[in-house]
Amino acid sequence: MKMEAEQRRAHVVVLPYPSQGHINPLLQFAKRLASKGLKATLATTHYTVKSIHAPNVGVEPISDGFDEKGFAQAGSEVVFLKSFEEHGSRTLSEVIEKYSSTDAPVTCVVYDSFFPWALNVAKQHGIFGAAFFTNSIANSNIFYRLHCGLLKLPLEFHDEELLVPGLPPLNSRDLPSFLQSPGTYPAYLAMKLRQFTNTDKADWIFGNSFEALEYEEAKSISDLWPAKLIGPMVPSAYLDCRIDKDNTYGASLWKPLNIECANWLETKPPKSVVYVSFGSMISLTAEQMEEIAWGLKESGFPFLWVVRPSELDKLPQGFGEFVQEKVMIATWCNQLEVLAHRATGCFMTHCGWNSTLEGLSAGVPMVGVPRFADQFTNAKYVEEIWGVGVRPKEDEEGVVRREEVVKCLNEVMRGDRSDEIERNGRKWMELAKEAISEGGSSDRCINEFVEHLASHGEEGRQVD
Ligand code: UDP
């Protein structure tokens, strides 16, 4: 029996929350596991399954209860999350069942921490369960402490600073938006806290970060929340190059204009272009969009701006005519390809965690304009802790004005601090590569997991 088990390939089913910023790192983890000999299958919603094209990773559809349009069909996060739990539990279970009589039964579910119910499904099948946290460890540290009462709402500030062990002092503007104003997205705040309800029962906890980047943040809660840092989960071509032809995540919810962007970048001098993207979720106010647009124009730098189709009508009237050959507006692109291009000199970003890790991995100076969720904390680290960028000031209405955009772009592209920012960028890029390369801190954690599954796969298959 044992012999048979050893000959089988361990099989991991990876379950992301179905948004771009969650599918990307979990799919990348699946690819990484497959490159180390495991069988890996991504289970994702009917609505997103068509967007996945990753060699060596299988794909299985599951249901969130809204198979045509996903979240947009649900109308609210409360309805969506409840429906996902109900339909997702059932259909994830069916996927595990489907493989049970094959030569590759599922050994472990690696689930997005937004779905703690997936651990119950894994345990009902008597297999291993691993939680994957897609945010920074600093962010998890804060929410973990809130979950178990080590921090309490309303938060207590001392001289306008919140003191959290393992983290630098935080001002109100550095906190995740759900804590700056807890009333605004109660369902998301509840979900952020719920992530930790059963992590003590999970066989592994993974965080998409790396030891050198967030050592203290992880260490200060490791007794309670022992996460293994396995990041950055960024395609291998930009880091260790050990996965063949791995230069894109393999999941695009929008059609990327890669050739057009590459051709345009080719016409620009080294480090001259500002790449601008606010990720896949947030929607800027028309006023904010206008201020950024005119700020970019006034800065005089050529810029490539990703404006999703739903945001295009917020661009100022006639904007295209004013800026002409100095600008490329793309509805989507392969962000890493743009960041790694020699012409790119700066990344104006909303500081989503993936974008932040990608900017660090590519060593590109950043201008952080956070708008939502954990982006505020990430922006603080970008500017003050890692020293790889700057964060524009908002006015009393919370808007970053055009003069501030110009000032910050000048600061990172050619200001007094630009050399230092560039040096820091190179340092973090090297440390990111080191972490995921053979023998690096993240690589060792991944190997431990792979080896454990390869040799103890059958032990996981015991009903609790
Ligand atoms: N992204 C991309 N093309 C674009 C804009 C973004 O491929 O034109 C990717 C980006 O590389 C990142 C993800 O979308 O991996 C966005 O995740 P992030 O956590 O930065 O932000 P979110 O979209 O979740 O707010």
Coordinates of C-alpha atoms and ligand atoms in Angstrom, one line a residue:
M1 CA 0.0 0.0 0.0
K2 CA 2.8 2.4 1.0
M3 CA 4.7 1.5 -2.2
E4 CA 1.7 2.3 -4.3
A5 CA 1.3 5.7 -2.5
E6 CA 4.9 6.6 -3.1
Q7 CA 4.6 5.9 -6.8
R8 CA 1.6 8.2 -7.2
R9 CA 2.1 11.8 -7.9
A10 CA 0.8 14.0 -5.2
H11 CA -2.1 16.1 -6.5
V12 CA -2.8 19.6 -5.3
V13 CA -6.1 21.5 -6.2
V14 CA -5.6 25.2 -6.0
L15 CA -8.7 27.4 -5.3
P16 CA -8.4 31.2 -5.9
Y17 CA -10.9 33.9 -5.2
P18 CA -12.0 34.6 -8.8
S19 CA -10.5 38.1 -9.3
Q20 CA -7.3 38.9 -11.2
G21 CA -5.3 39.8 -8.1
H22 CA -6.1 36.5 -6.5
I23 CA -6.0 34.1 -9.5
N24 CA -2.5 35.4 -10.5
P25 CA -0.6 34.4 -7.4
L26 CA -2.5 31.2 -6.8
L27 CA -2.1 30.1 -10.4
Q28 CA 1.6 31.0 -10.2
F29 CA 1.9 28.8 -7.1
A30 CA 0.2 25.9 -9.0
K31 CA 2.8 26.3 -11.8
R32 CA 5.6 26.4 -9.3
L33 CA 4.3 23.2 -7.7
A34 CA 4.0 21.5 -11.1
S35 CA 7.5 22.5 -12.0
K36 CA 8.6 20.6 -8.8
G37 CA 6.9 17.4 -9.8
L38 CA 3.4 17.7 -8.3
K39 CA 0.2 17.4 -10.3
A40 CA -1.6 20.8 -10.0
T41 CA -5.1 21.7 -10.9
L42 CA -6.7 25.1 -10.6
A43 CA -10.3 25.0 -9.6
T44 CA -12.0 28.3 -10.6
T45 CA -15.5 29.6 -11.4
H46 CA -17.3 28.9 -14.7
Y47 CA -17.0 32.6 -15.4
T48 CA -13.2 32.8 -15.1
V49 CA -12.2 29.3 -16.3
K50 CA -12.0 30.3 -19.9
S51 CA -9.3 32.9 -19.1
I52 CA -6.8 30.3 -17.8
H53 CA -4.1 29.1 -20.1
A54 CA -1.2 27.7 -18.1
P55 CA 0.9 24.9 -19.3
N56 CA 1.3 22.0 -16.9
V57 CA -1.7 23.0 -14.7
G58 CA -5.0 21.4 -15.1
V59 CA -8.2 23.4 -14.8
E60 CA -11.6 22.4 -13.4
P61 CA -14.7 24.6 -13.2
I62 CA -16.5 25.1 -10.0
S63 CA -19.6 27.1 -9.3
D64 CA -20.1 30.3 -7.3
G65 CA -23.8 30.1 -8.0
F66 CA -23.5 32.9 -10.7
D67 CA -22.0 30.9 -13.6
E68 CA -22.7 33.5 -16.3
K69 CA -21.2 36.7 -14.9
G70 CA -19.8 35.9 -11.5
F71 CA -19.7 38.8 -9.0
A72 CA -21.4 41.3 -11.3
Q73 CA -24.4 39.0 -11.4
A74 CA -24.6 38.7 -7.6
G75 CA -25.0 42.4 -7.0
S76 CA -23.5 42.5 -3.6
E77 CA -20.5 41.0 -1.8
V78 CA -22.7 39.5 0.9
V79 CA -24.8 37.6 -1.6
F80 CA -21.7 36.6 -3.6
L81 CA -19.7 35.2 -0.7
K82 CA -22.7 33.3 0.8
S83 CA -23.5 31.8 -2.6
F84 CA -19.8 30.9 -3.2
E85 CA -19.6 29.1 0.0
E86 CA -22.7 27.0 -0.7
H87 CA -22.1 26.2 -4.4
G88 CA -18.3 26.3 -4.1
S89 CA -18.2 23.7 -1.2
R90 CA -20.4 21.3 -3.2
T91 CA -18.6 21.7 -6.5
L92 CA -15.1 21.6 -5.0
S93 CA -16.1 18.4 -3.3
E94 CA -17.2 17.0 -6.7
V95 CA -13.8 17.9 -8.2
I96 CA -12.0 16.0 -5.4
E97 CA -14.4 13.1 -5.8
K98 CA -13.9 13.0 -9.6
Y99 CA -10.2 12.2 -9.1
S100 CA -10.6 9.8 -6.2
S101 CA -10.7 6.7 -8.4
T102 CA -8.0 7.9 -10.8
D103 CA -4.2 7.3 -10.4
A104 CA -3.9 10.9 -9.1
P105 CA -6.4 11.4 -6.3
V106 CA -6.3 14.8 -4.7
T107 CA -3.9 15.0 -1.8
C108 CA -4.2 18.6 -0.8
V109 CA -6.4 21.7 -1.4
V110 CA -4.5 25.0 -1.4
Y111 CA -7.3 27.5 -0.9
D112 CA -7.5 31.3 -1.0
S113 CA -7.7 32.5 2.6
F114 CA -11.0 34.3 1.7
F115 CA -12.6 30.8 1.6
P116 CA -12.0 29.2 5.0
W117 CA -14.9 26.8 4.2
A118 CA -12.6 25.1 1.7
L119 CA -10.6 23.6 4.6
N120 CA -13.8 21.9 5.8
V121 CA -14.2 20.4 2.4
A122 CA -10.6 19.1 2.4
K123 CA -11.0 17.6 5.8
Q124 CA -14.3 15.9 4.9
H125 CA -12.4 14.1 2.2
G126 CA -9.6 13.4 4.6
I127 CA -6.9 15.3 2.7
F128 CA -4.5 18.1 3.6
G129 CA -5.6 21.8 3.5
A130 CA -3.4 24.8 3.1
A131 CA -4.5 28.4 3.4
F132 CA -2.9 30.9 0.9
F133 CA -2.9 34.6 1.9
T134 CA -2.6 36.9 -1.1
N135 CA -1.9 40.1 0.9
S136 CA 1.2 41.4 2.6
I137 CA 2.2 39.9 5.9
A138 CA 1.9 43.3 7.6
N139 CA -1.8 43.3 6.5
S140 CA -2.4 39.8 7.8
N141 CA -0.6 40.7 11.0
I142 CA -3.1 43.5 11.7
F143 CA -6.2 41.5 10.8
Y144 CA -5.0 38.5 12.8
R145 CA -4.6 40.6 15.9
L146 CA -8.0 42.0 15.4
H147 CA -9.5 38.6 14.9
C148 CA -8.1 37.3 18.2
G149 CA -8.6 40.5 20.3
L150 CA -5.0 41.6 20.5
L151 CA -6.1 44.7 18.8
K152 CA -9.6 46.2 19.2
L153 CA -11.9 48.5 17.3
P154 CA -12.0 51.4 17.6
L155 CA -8.2 51.4 17.3
E156 CA -6.3 53.2 19.9
F157 CA -3.7 55.7 18.6
H158 CA -0.8 57.2 20.7
D159 CA 0.3 60.5 19.3
E160 CA -1.6 59.7 16.1
E161 CA 0.3 56.4 15.8
L162 CA -1.0 52.9 16.0
L163 CA 1.6 50.6 17.4
V164 CA 1.5 47.0 16.2
P165 CA 4.3 44.6 17.1
G166 CA 6.5 43.8 14.1
L167 CA 5.2 46.7 12.1
P168 CA 6.4 50.3 11.9
P169 CA 4.2 52.9 13.7
L170 CA 1.1 53.5 11.5
N171 CA -0.8 56.7 11.0
S172 CA -4.5 56.5 10.2
R173 CA -3.8 57.1 6.4
D174 CA -1.5 54.0 6.4
L175 CA -4.2 51.6 7.6
P176 CA -6.3 49.3 5.3
S177 CA -9.4 51.3 4.3
F178 CA -11.7 48.8 6.1
L179 CA -10.1 50.1 9.3
Q180 CA -9.8 53.7 8.4
S181 CA -13.6 53.7 8.1
P182 CA -14.9 50.3 9.3
G183 CA -18.5 51.2 8.3
T184 CA -17.8 51.4 4.6
Y185 CA -17.5 47.7 3.6
P186 CA -18.7 45.7 6.5
A187 CA -18.9 42.4 4.5
Y188 CA -15.2 42.7 3.4
L189 CA -14.1 43.6 6.9
A190 CA -16.0 40.6 8.2
M191 CA -14.4 38.4 5.5
K192 CA -10.9 39.7 6.3
L193 CA -11.4 38.7 10.0
R194 CA -13.1 35.4 9.1
Q195 CA -9.9 34.3 7.2
F196 CA -8.4 33.3 10.5
T197 CA -11.3 31.4 12.0
N198 CA -9.7 28.0 11.3
T199 CA -6.1 28.6 10.3
D200 CA -5.1 26.7 13.5
K201 CA -6.6 23.6 11.8
A202 CA -4.9 24.2 8.4
D203 CA -1.9 21.9 7.6
W204 CA -0.1 24.9 6.1
I205 CA -0.4 28.6 5.9
F206 CA 1.3 30.3 3.0
G207 CA 1.9 34.0 2.5
N208 CA 2.8 35.6 -0.8
S209 CA 5.8 37.5 0.5
F210 CA 9.4 36.7 1.3
E211 CA 11.5 36.6 4.4
A212 CA 13.9 39.5 3.6
L213 CA 10.9 41.7 2.8
E214 CA 8.7 41.1 5.9
Y215 CA 10.8 39.3 8.4
E216 CA 9.6 41.1 11.6
E217 CA 6.0 41.3 10.4
A218 CA 5.9 37.5 10.1
K219 CA 8.1 36.7 13.1
S220 CA 6.1 38.7 15.6
I221 CA 3.0 36.5 15.1
S222 CA 4.6 33.3 14.0
D223 CA 3.7 31.5 17.2
L224 CA 0.0 32.1 16.6
W225 CA -0.1 32.3 12.8
P226 CA 2.9 30.3 11.5
A227 CA 2.8 31.3 7.8
K228 CA 5.4 30.1 5.4
L229 CA 6.5 32.9 3.1
I230 CA 6.7 31.5 -0.4
G231 CA 6.7 34.6 -2.6
P232 CA 7.0 36.6 -4.7
M233 CA 4.6 34.6 -6.8
V234 CA 5.6 36.3 -10.0
P235 CA 6.2 34.5 -13.3
S236 CA 9.6 32.8 -13.3
A237 CA 11.0 34.6 -16.3
Y238 CA 11.3 37.8 -14.2
L239 CA 13.0 36.1 -11.3
D240 CA 14.8 32.8 -11.3
C241 CA 14.0 31.7 -14.9
R242 CA 13.7 28.0 -13.7
I243 CA 10.2 27.5 -15.3
D244 CA 10.5 27.2 -19.0
K245 CA 8.8 30.1 -21.0
D246 CA 7.0 31.3 -17.9
N247 CA 6.7 35.0 -18.8
T248 CA 3.0 35.6 -18.0
Y249 CA 0.7 34.4 -15.3
G250 CA -1.6 32.6 -17.7
A251 CA -4.8 34.3 -16.7
S252 CA -6.3 37.4 -18.2
L253 CA -9.8 38.6 -17.5
W254 CA -9.3 41.3 -20.2
K255 CA -7.6 41.0 -23.5
P256 CA -4.0 42.3 -23.2
L257 CA -2.6 44.6 -26.0
N258 CA 0.9 43.1 -25.6
I259 CA 2.2 43.7 -29.1
E260 CA 0.9 47.2 -29.3
C261 CA 2.4 48.1 -25.9
A262 CA 5.8 46.5 -26.8
N263 CA 6.0 48.2 -30.1
W264 CA 5.2 51.6 -28.5
L265 CA 7.8 51.1 -25.7
E266 CA 10.4 50.2 -28.4
T267 CA 10.2 53.7 -29.7
K268 CA 11.1 55.3 -26.3
P269 CA 14.5 55.9 -24.7
P270 CA 15.6 53.9 -21.7
K271 CA 13.9 54.7 -18.4
S272 CA 11.8 57.5 -19.9
V273 CA 8.3 56.1 -19.6
V274 CA 5.8 56.3 -16.8
Y275 CA 3.7 53.1 -16.6
V276 CA 0.3 53.8 -14.9
S277 CA -2.1 51.2 -13.7
F278 CA -4.7 51.0 -10.9
G279 CA -5.2 47.3 -11.2
S280 CA -8.3 45.3 -11.9
M281 CA -10.8 46.4 -9.3
I282 CA -10.8 50.0 -8.3
S283 CA -12.6 52.7 -10.1
L284 CA -11.3 56.2 -9.8
T285 CA -13.7 59.2 -9.4
A286 CA -14.0 61.2 -12.6
E287 CA -12.3 64.1 -10.7
Q288 CA -9.3 62.0 -9.7
M289 CA -9.0 60.6 -13.1
E290 CA -8.9 64.1 -14.6
E291 CA -6.3 65.3 -12.1
I292 CA -4.0 62.3 -12.9
A293 CA -4.5 62.7 -16.6
W294 CA -3.5 66.4 -16.6
G295 CA -0.7 65.7 -14.1
L296 CA 0.7 63.1 -16.4
K297 CA 0.5 65.5 -19.4
E298 CA 2.1 68.4 -17.5
S299 CA 5.0 66.2 -16.3
G300 CA 6.1 65.9 -19.9
F301 CA 7.1 62.2 -19.6
P302 CA 5.8 59.7 -22.1
F303 CA 3.3 57.4 -20.4
L304 CA 1.5 54.1 -20.9
W305 CA -1.7 54.1 -19.0
V306 CA -3.9 51.0 -18.5
V307 CA -7.5 52.3 -18.5
R308 CA -10.0 49.4 -18.3
P309 CA -12.9 49.7 -20.8
S310 CA -15.4 50.6 -18.0
E311 CA -13.2 53.6 -17.0
L312 CA -12.5 55.0 -20.5
D313 CA -15.3 57.6 -20.4
K314 CA -13.8 59.3 -17.4
L315 CA -10.8 60.5 -19.4
P316 CA -11.0 64.3 -20.0
Q317 CA -12.6 65.4 -23.3
G318 CA -10.0 65.6 -26.0
F319 CA -7.3 64.2 -23.8
G320 CA -6.0 61.9 -26.6
E321 CA -5.5 64.9 -29.0
F322 CA -3.5 66.9 -26.4
V323 CA -1.0 64.1 -25.7
Q324 CA -0.8 62.3 -29.0
E325 CA 2.4 60.3 -29.6
K326 CA 3.5 60.8 -26.0
V327 CA 0.8 58.5 -24.7
M328 CA -0.4 55.0 -25.1
I329 CA -3.8 54.2 -23.5
A330 CA -4.3 50.4 -23.3
T331 CA -7.3 48.6 -21.9
W332 CA -5.0 45.9 -20.5
C333 CA -1.5 44.6 -20.9
N334 CA 1.0 42.1 -19.6
Q335 CA 2.0 44.3 -16.7
L336 CA 5.3 42.4 -16.0
E337 CA 6.4 42.7 -19.6
V338 CA 5.9 46.5 -19.4
L339 CA 7.6 46.8 -16.0
A340 CA 10.6 44.7 -17.2
H341 CA 11.0 46.8 -20.4
R342 CA 14.1 48.9 -20.6
A343 CA 12.0 52.0 -21.5
T344 CA 10.0 51.9 -18.3
G345 CA 11.3 54.4 -15.7
C346 CA 8.5 54.6 -13.2
F347 CA 5.4 52.7 -12.1
M348 CA 2.4 54.8 -10.9
T349 CA 0.4 52.2 -9.1
H350 CA -2.5 51.8 -6.7
C351 CA -0.2 49.5 -4.7
G352 CA -2.3 46.4 -4.9
W353 CA -0.1 43.7 -3.4
N354 CA 0.6 41.9 -6.6
S355 CA 1.5 45.1 -8.4
T356 CA 3.7 46.1 -5.4
L357 CA 5.6 42.7 -5.6
E358 CA 5.9 43.1 -9.3
G359 CA 7.3 46.6 -9.1
L360 CA 9.8 45.3 -6.4
S361 CA 10.7 42.3 -8.5
A362 CA 11.3 44.4 -11.6
G363 CA 13.2 47.0 -9.6
V364 CA 11.1 49.9 -10.9
P365 CA 10.7 53.1 -8.8
M366 CA 7.0 53.6 -7.8
V367 CA 4.6 56.4 -7.2
G368 CA 2.0 54.9 -4.9
V369 CA -1.6 56.2 -5.2
P370 CA -3.6 53.9 -2.9
R371 CA -7.4 54.0 -3.0
F372 CA -8.8 50.9 -1.3
A373 CA -8.2 48.0 1.2
D374 CA -4.6 47.1 2.0
Q375 CA -3.2 49.5 -0.7
F376 CA -2.6 52.2 1.9
T377 CA -0.3 50.1 4.1
N378 CA 1.5 48.8 1.0
A379 CA 2.1 52.4 -0.1
K380 CA 3.6 53.3 3.3
Y381 CA 6.1 50.4 3.0
V382 CA 6.9 51.4 -0.6
E383 CA 7.8 54.9 0.4
E384 CA 9.1 54.7 4.0
I385 CA 10.2 51.2 4.7
W386 CA 11.6 49.8 1.4
G387 CA 12.4 53.3 0.0
V388 CA 11.5 52.3 -3.5
G389 CA 9.1 55.2 -4.3
V390 CA 7.0 58.1 -3.1
R391 CA 3.4 58.6 -2.1
P392 CA 1.6 61.8 -3.3
K393 CA -0.3 63.8 -0.7
E394 CA -4.1 64.0 -1.0
D395 CA -5.9 67.3 -0.5
E396 CA -8.7 67.6 2.2
E397 CA -11.1 66.0 -0.3
G398 CA -8.9 63.0 -0.6
V399 CA -7.9 63.9 -4.2
V400 CA -4.3 63.8 -5.5
R401 CA -4.1 67.0 -7.5
R402 CA -2.2 67.4 -10.7
E403 CA 0.7 69.5 -9.2
E404 CA 1.3 66.7 -6.7
V405 CA 1.4 64.1 -9.6
V406 CA 4.0 66.2 -11.4
K407 CA 6.0 66.7 -8.3
C408 CA 6.1 63.0 -7.4
L409 CA 6.9 61.9 -10.9
N410 CA 9.8 64.4 -11.1
E411 CA 11.0 63.2 -7.7
V412 CA 11.4 59.5 -8.8
M413 CA 12.4 60.1 -12.4
R414 CA 15.1 62.8 -11.9
G415 CA 14.9 64.4 -8.4
D416 CA 17.5 64.4 -5.6
R417 CA 16.2 61.1 -4.2
S418 CA 15.9 59.3 -7.6
D419 CA 19.4 57.7 -7.4
E420 CA 18.7 56.4 -3.9
I421 CA 15.2 55.1 -4.9
E422 CA 16.8 53.3 -7.9
R423 CA 19.5 51.8 -5.7
N424 CA 16.9 50.5 -3.3
G425 CA 14.9 49.1 -6.2
R426 CA 17.9 47.1 -7.4
K427 CA 18.5 45.8 -3.9
W428 CA 14.9 44.5 -3.5
M429 CA 14.9 43.1 -7.0
E430 CA 18.0 41.0 -6.1
L431 CA 16.5 39.9 -2.8
A432 CA 13.2 38.9 -4.5
K433 CA 15.2 36.8 -7.0
E434 CA 17.3 35.3 -4.3
A435 CA 14.2 34.2 -2.2
I436 CA 12.7 32.2 -5.0
S437 CA 15.9 30.9 -6.6
E438 CA 17.3 27.5 -5.7
G439 CA 18.1 27.4 -2.0
G440 CA 16.4 30.8 -1.3
S441 CA 14.1 31.2 1.7
S442 CA 10.8 30.9 -0.3
D443 CA 12.2 28.0 -2.4
R444 CA 13.1 26.1 0.7
C445 CA 9.5 26.5 2.1
I446 CA 8.0 25.3 -1.2
N447 CA 10.4 22.3 -1.3
E448 CA 9.4 21.3 2.3
F449 CA 5.7 21.4 1.3
V450 CA 6.4 19.4 -1.9
E451 CA 8.5 16.8 -0.2
H452 CA 6.0 16.4 2.6
L453 CA 3.1 15.8 0.1
A454 CA 5.2 13.5 -2.0
S455 CA 6.1 11.3 1.0
H456 CA 3.0 11.7 3.3
G457 CA 0.3 12.2 0.8
E458 CA -1.7 9.2 2.0
E459 CA -1.5 10.4 5.6
G460 CA -3.4 13.4 4.6
R461 CA -6.1 11.1 3.4
Q462 CA -7.6 10.3 6.8
V463 CA -10.9 11.7 7.9
D464 CA -10.5 13.7 11.1
Ligands
UDP1 N1 -2.4 43.4 -14.4 C1 -2.1 43.1 -15.7 N2 -2.3 44.0 -16.7 C2 -2.8 45.2 -16.5 C3 -3.0 45.6 -15.1 C4 -2.8 44.7 -14.1 O1 -1.7 41.9 -16.0 O2 -3.0 45.9 -17.4 C5 -2.2 42.4 -13.3 C6 -1.0 42.8 -12.5 O3 0.2 42.2 -13.1 C7 -1.4 42.1 -11.1 C8 -2.9 42.1 -11.1 O4 -3.3 42.4 -12.5 O5 -0.9 40.8 -11.1 C9 -3.5 43.1 -10.2 O6 -3.4 42.7 -8.9 P1 -3.1 43.7 -7.7 O7 -3.0 42.9 -6.5 O8 -2.0 44.6 -8.0 O9 -4.4 44.7 -7.7 P2 -6.0 44.4 -7.8 O10 -6.3 44.3 -9.2 O11 -6.3 43.1 -7.0 O12 -6.5 45.6 -7.1

